[in-house]
Short mmCIF file of C-alpha atoms in Angstrom, two decimals:
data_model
loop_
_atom_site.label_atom_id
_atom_site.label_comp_id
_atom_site.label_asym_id
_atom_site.label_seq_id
_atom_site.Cartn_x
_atom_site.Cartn_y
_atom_site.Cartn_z
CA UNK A 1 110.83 133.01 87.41
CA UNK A 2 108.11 135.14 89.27
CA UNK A 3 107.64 134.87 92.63
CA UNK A 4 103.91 132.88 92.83
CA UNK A 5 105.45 130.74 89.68
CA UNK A 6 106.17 126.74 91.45
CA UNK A 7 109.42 125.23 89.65
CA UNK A 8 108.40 123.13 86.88
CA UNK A 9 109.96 119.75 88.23
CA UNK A 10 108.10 120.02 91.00
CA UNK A 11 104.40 120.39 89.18
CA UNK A 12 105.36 117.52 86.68
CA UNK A 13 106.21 115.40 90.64
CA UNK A 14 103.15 116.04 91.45
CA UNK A 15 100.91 115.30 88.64
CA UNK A 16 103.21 112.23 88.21
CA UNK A 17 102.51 110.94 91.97
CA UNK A 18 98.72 111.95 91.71
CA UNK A 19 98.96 109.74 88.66
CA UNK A 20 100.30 107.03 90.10
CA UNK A 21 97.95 107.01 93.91
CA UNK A 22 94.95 106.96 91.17
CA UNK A 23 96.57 104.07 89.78
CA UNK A 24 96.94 101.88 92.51
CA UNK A 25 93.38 103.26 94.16
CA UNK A 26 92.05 101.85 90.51
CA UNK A 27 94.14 98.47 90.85
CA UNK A 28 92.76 98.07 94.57
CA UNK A 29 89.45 98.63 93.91
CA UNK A 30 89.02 96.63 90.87
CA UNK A 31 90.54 93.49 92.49
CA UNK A 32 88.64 94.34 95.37
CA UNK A 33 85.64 93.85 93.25
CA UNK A 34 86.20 91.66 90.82
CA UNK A 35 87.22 88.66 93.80
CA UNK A 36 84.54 89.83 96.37
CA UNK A 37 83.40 86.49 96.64
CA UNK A 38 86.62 85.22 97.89
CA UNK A 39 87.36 87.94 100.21
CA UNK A 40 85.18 87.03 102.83
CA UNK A 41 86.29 89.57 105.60
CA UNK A 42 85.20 93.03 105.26
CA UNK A 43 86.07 93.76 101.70
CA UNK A 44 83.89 96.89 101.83
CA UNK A 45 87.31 98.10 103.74
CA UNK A 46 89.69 97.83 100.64
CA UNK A 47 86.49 99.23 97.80
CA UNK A 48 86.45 102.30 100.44
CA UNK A 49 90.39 102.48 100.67
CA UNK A 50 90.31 102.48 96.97
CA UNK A 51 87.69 105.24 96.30
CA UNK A 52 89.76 107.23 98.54
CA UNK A 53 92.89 106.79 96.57
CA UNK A 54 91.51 107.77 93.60
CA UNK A 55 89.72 110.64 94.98
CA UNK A 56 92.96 112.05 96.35
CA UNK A 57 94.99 111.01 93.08
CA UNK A 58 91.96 112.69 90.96
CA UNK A 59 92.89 116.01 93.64
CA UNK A 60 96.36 116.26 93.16
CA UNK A 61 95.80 116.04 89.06
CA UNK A 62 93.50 118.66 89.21
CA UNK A 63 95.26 120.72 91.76
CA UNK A 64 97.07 124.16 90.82
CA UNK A 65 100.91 124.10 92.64
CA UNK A 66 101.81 127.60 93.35
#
């Protein structure tokens, strides 16, 4: 194992979690919109809160561990 080389368990961690936060950003904000109606107090709160997940799950996909 080279020096700049991350172990391999903790790449597959972190694709897994980034997985998973993109999941539940996805869940959120599709609930979110689909019952809009009946959330009558500031559901532009939980759409942002879910854009935000899955921007930061899409990040940690992408992202390079070193």
């Amino acid at each position: 194992m080279s020096r700049g080389e991350a172990p391999l368990g903790l790449t597959i961690m972190e694709k897994l979690i980034g997985f998973f936060i993109m999941l539940i950003g996805i869940i959120i904000f599709y609930v979110t919109y689909t019952n809009i109606s009946s959330i009558r107090s500031h559901p532009i709160i939980f759409l942002v809160a879910g854009l935000i997940l899955i921007g930061l799950g899409i990040v940690m996909l992408t992202a390079k561990t070193e």
